[in-house]
Amino acid sequence: MKKYCLLLLLTIFSLLSNQGLFGQAQFSKDWNEIAQQSGVSIQLKKVECLDSANGVFYNNVLIRVVNSTNKKLSVQWTPAKWIDGKVVEIDGEEAEISVIVKAKREVVGSCESWTLCEYQSFIDKPEVPKLTKYEVKNLKVEPIKFWP
């Protein structure tokens, strides 16, 4: 009976850990909203990005910015990233992300351009450090002003 209870507890703990309930963020293969403000939704989705020509196989996280308003918007934020559960300091070009999104439209990242795309892990190299969490900080949403 003790072995059964121990096995049950280990199974439950494993399931909870895989769902990110113990501090390790998991990325879904479906779009998942991580921030929202003033009619803009920022979403993440885990995808496989295969570069067969170079023998490189990544899991990446694509970013989608959805504008549900009737205005063209400027959207800016500072990304916060964790690699293997540890916060990573970001500076230079990666310190801020900025996109323009037309009214009632969306902008979606892609593996090909690495725009709105974050490396998450190597598919075939589990020992290499991986992105475990991504957050949007200092989100700014402003309408694009046209000059008279």
Short mmCIF file of C-alpha atoms in Angstrom, two decimals:
data_model
loop_
_atom_site.label_atom_id
_atom_site.label_comp_id
_atom_site.label_asym_id
_atom_site.label_seq_id
_atom_site.Cartn_x
_atom_site.Cartn_y
_atom_site.Cartn_z
CA MET A 1 0.00 0.00 0.00
CA LYS A 2 2.86 2.39 0.82
CA LYS A 3 4.40 1.80 -2.61
CA TYR A 4 1.05 2.56 -4.26
CA CYS A 5 0.63 5.84 -2.32
CA LEU A 6 4.21 6.87 -3.06
CA LEU A 7 3.76 6.10 -6.76
CA LEU A 8 0.50 8.07 -6.79
CA LEU A 9 2.15 11.08 -5.11
CA LEU A 10 5.09 11.01 -7.52
CA THR A 11 2.71 10.82 -10.49
CA ILE A 12 0.67 13.80 -9.22
CA PHE A 13 3.83 15.81 -8.53
CA SER A 14 5.14 15.04 -12.01
CA LEU A 15 1.87 16.13 -13.64
CA LEU A 16 1.77 19.36 -11.64
CA SER A 17 5.40 20.11 -12.49
CA ASN A 18 4.73 19.63 -16.19
CA GLN A 19 1.82 22.06 -15.99
CA GLY A 20 4.10 24.79 -14.65
CA LEU A 21 2.50 24.95 -11.20
CA PHE A 22 5.83 24.88 -9.39
CA GLY A 23 7.40 27.95 -10.96
CA GLN A 24 8.58 26.50 -14.27
CA ALA A 25 6.66 28.11 -17.09
CA GLN A 26 5.70 25.86 -19.95
CA PHE A 27 4.94 26.99 -23.47
CA SER A 28 1.89 25.63 -25.26
CA LYS A 29 1.44 24.62 -28.89
CA ASP A 30 -1.71 26.78 -28.80
CA TRP A 31 -1.78 30.57 -28.55
CA ASN A 32 -1.67 31.67 -24.91
CA GLU A 33 -2.30 35.30 -23.88
CA ILE A 34 0.39 36.67 -21.58
CA ALA A 35 -0.48 40.39 -21.60
CA GLN A 36 -3.38 42.63 -22.53
CA GLN A 37 -3.86 46.39 -22.57
CA SER A 38 -6.01 48.94 -24.39
CA GLY A 39 -7.39 46.50 -26.96
CA VAL A 40 -4.06 44.75 -27.59
CA SER A 41 -3.36 41.14 -26.75
CA ILE A 42 0.14 39.65 -26.71
CA GLN A 43 0.21 35.88 -27.10
CA LEU A 44 2.82 33.12 -27.21
CA LYS A 45 2.91 29.78 -29.01
CA LYS A 46 5.60 27.08 -29.06
CA VAL A 47 6.54 25.81 -32.54
CA GLU A 48 9.18 23.59 -34.08
CA CYS A 49 11.57 25.47 -36.37
CA LEU A 50 13.50 23.03 -38.52
CA ASP A 51 16.60 24.03 -40.45
CA SER A 52 17.34 20.71 -42.14
CA ALA A 53 19.94 22.22 -44.47
CA ASN A 54 22.10 23.12 -41.45
CA GLY A 55 21.03 20.21 -39.25
CA VAL A 56 19.54 22.50 -36.58
CA PHE A 57 16.19 21.74 -34.96
CA TYR A 58 14.73 24.28 -32.53
CA ASN A 59 11.66 24.75 -30.44
CA ASN A 60 10.89 28.44 -30.66
CA VAL A 61 8.26 30.65 -29.10
CA LEU A 62 6.39 32.84 -31.57
CA ILE A 63 4.83 36.11 -30.44
CA ARG A 64 1.50 37.34 -31.80
CA VAL A 65 0.28 40.90 -31.23
CA VAL A 66 -3.46 41.32 -31.85
CA ASN A 67 -5.09 44.75 -32.21
CA SER A 68 -8.86 44.57 -31.62
CA THR A 69 -9.36 48.36 -31.88
CA ASN A 70 -10.33 50.53 -34.85
CA LYS A 71 -7.03 52.43 -34.65
CA LYS A 72 -3.52 51.79 -35.93
CA LEU A 73 -1.37 51.26 -32.82
CA SER A 74 2.23 51.40 -31.72
CA VAL A 75 2.94 48.59 -29.24
CA GLN A 76 6.14 48.49 -27.17
CA TRP A 77 7.35 46.34 -24.31
CA THR A 78 10.41 45.15 -22.48
CA PRO A 79 10.81 41.37 -22.50
CA ALA A 80 11.71 39.51 -19.32
CA LYS A 81 13.28 36.11 -19.97
CA TRP A 82 14.30 33.18 -17.83
CA ILE A 83 16.81 30.58 -19.01
CA ASP A 84 16.63 27.34 -17.03
CA GLY A 85 14.63 29.18 -14.36
CA LYS A 86 17.08 32.07 -13.94
CA VAL A 87 16.39 35.67 -14.98
CA VAL A 88 18.49 36.87 -17.90
CA GLU A 89 19.66 40.47 -18.17
CA ILE A 90 18.68 41.93 -21.55
CA ASP A 91 20.31 44.93 -23.16
CA GLY A 92 21.03 46.39 -26.58
CA GLU A 93 18.61 45.65 -29.42
CA GLU A 94 16.73 43.05 -27.38
CA ALA A 95 15.98 45.46 -24.52
CA GLU A 96 12.74 46.67 -26.12
CA ILE A 97 10.36 45.28 -28.70
CA SER A 98 8.31 47.66 -30.83
CA VAL A 99 5.70 46.86 -33.49
CA ILE A 100 3.03 48.75 -35.44
CA VAL A 101 -0.30 46.93 -35.75
CA LYS A 102 -3.03 48.11 -38.10
CA ALA A 103 -6.65 48.36 -36.90
CA LYS A 104 -8.37 44.97 -36.41
CA ARG A 105 -5.20 43.14 -37.49
CA GLU A 106 -2.41 41.10 -35.98
CA VAL A 107 1.35 40.77 -36.37
CA VAL A 108 2.76 37.26 -35.97
CA GLY A 109 6.34 36.10 -35.54
CA SER A 110 7.98 33.52 -37.77
CA CYS A 111 10.86 31.10 -37.65
CA GLU A 112 12.21 32.29 -40.98
CA SER A 113 12.76 35.92 -40.04
CA TRP A 114 13.29 35.56 -36.27
CA THR A 115 11.01 38.59 -35.92
CA LEU A 116 8.77 38.22 -32.86
CA CYS A 117 10.41 34.82 -32.37
CA GLU A 118 12.34 33.63 -29.31
CA TYR A 119 14.62 30.58 -29.09
CA GLN A 120 13.16 28.14 -26.57
CA SER A 121 15.22 24.94 -26.86
CA PHE A 122 16.99 22.53 -29.17
CA ILE A 123 14.74 19.61 -30.07
CA ASP A 124 17.61 17.11 -30.24
CA LYS A 125 19.86 18.53 -27.48
CA PRO A 126 18.03 18.54 -24.12
CA GLU A 127 21.25 19.38 -22.24
CA VAL A 128 21.49 22.87 -23.83
CA PRO A 129 19.99 25.69 -21.69
CA LYS A 130 16.45 26.67 -22.65
CA LEU A 131 13.98 29.50 -22.28
CA THR A 132 11.66 28.55 -19.41
CA LYS A 133 9.67 31.76 -18.98
CA TYR A 134 8.84 34.91 -20.94
CA GLU A 135 6.99 37.95 -19.61
CA VAL A 136 5.97 41.32 -21.00
CA LYS A 137 7.07 44.29 -18.88
CA ASN A 138 6.37 48.03 -19.33
CA LEU A 139 3.73 47.47 -22.01
CA LYS A 140 2.89 50.70 -23.87
CA VAL A 141 0.05 50.97 -26.38
CA GLU A 142 -0.40 54.25 -28.24
CA PRO A 143 -2.44 55.24 -31.28
CA ILE A 144 -0.43 56.32 -34.30
CA LYS A 145 -1.00 60.03 -34.76
CA PHE A 146 -1.30 61.37 -38.25
CA TRP A 147 0.02 64.84 -38.94
CA PRO A 148 -2.45 67.37 -40.36
#
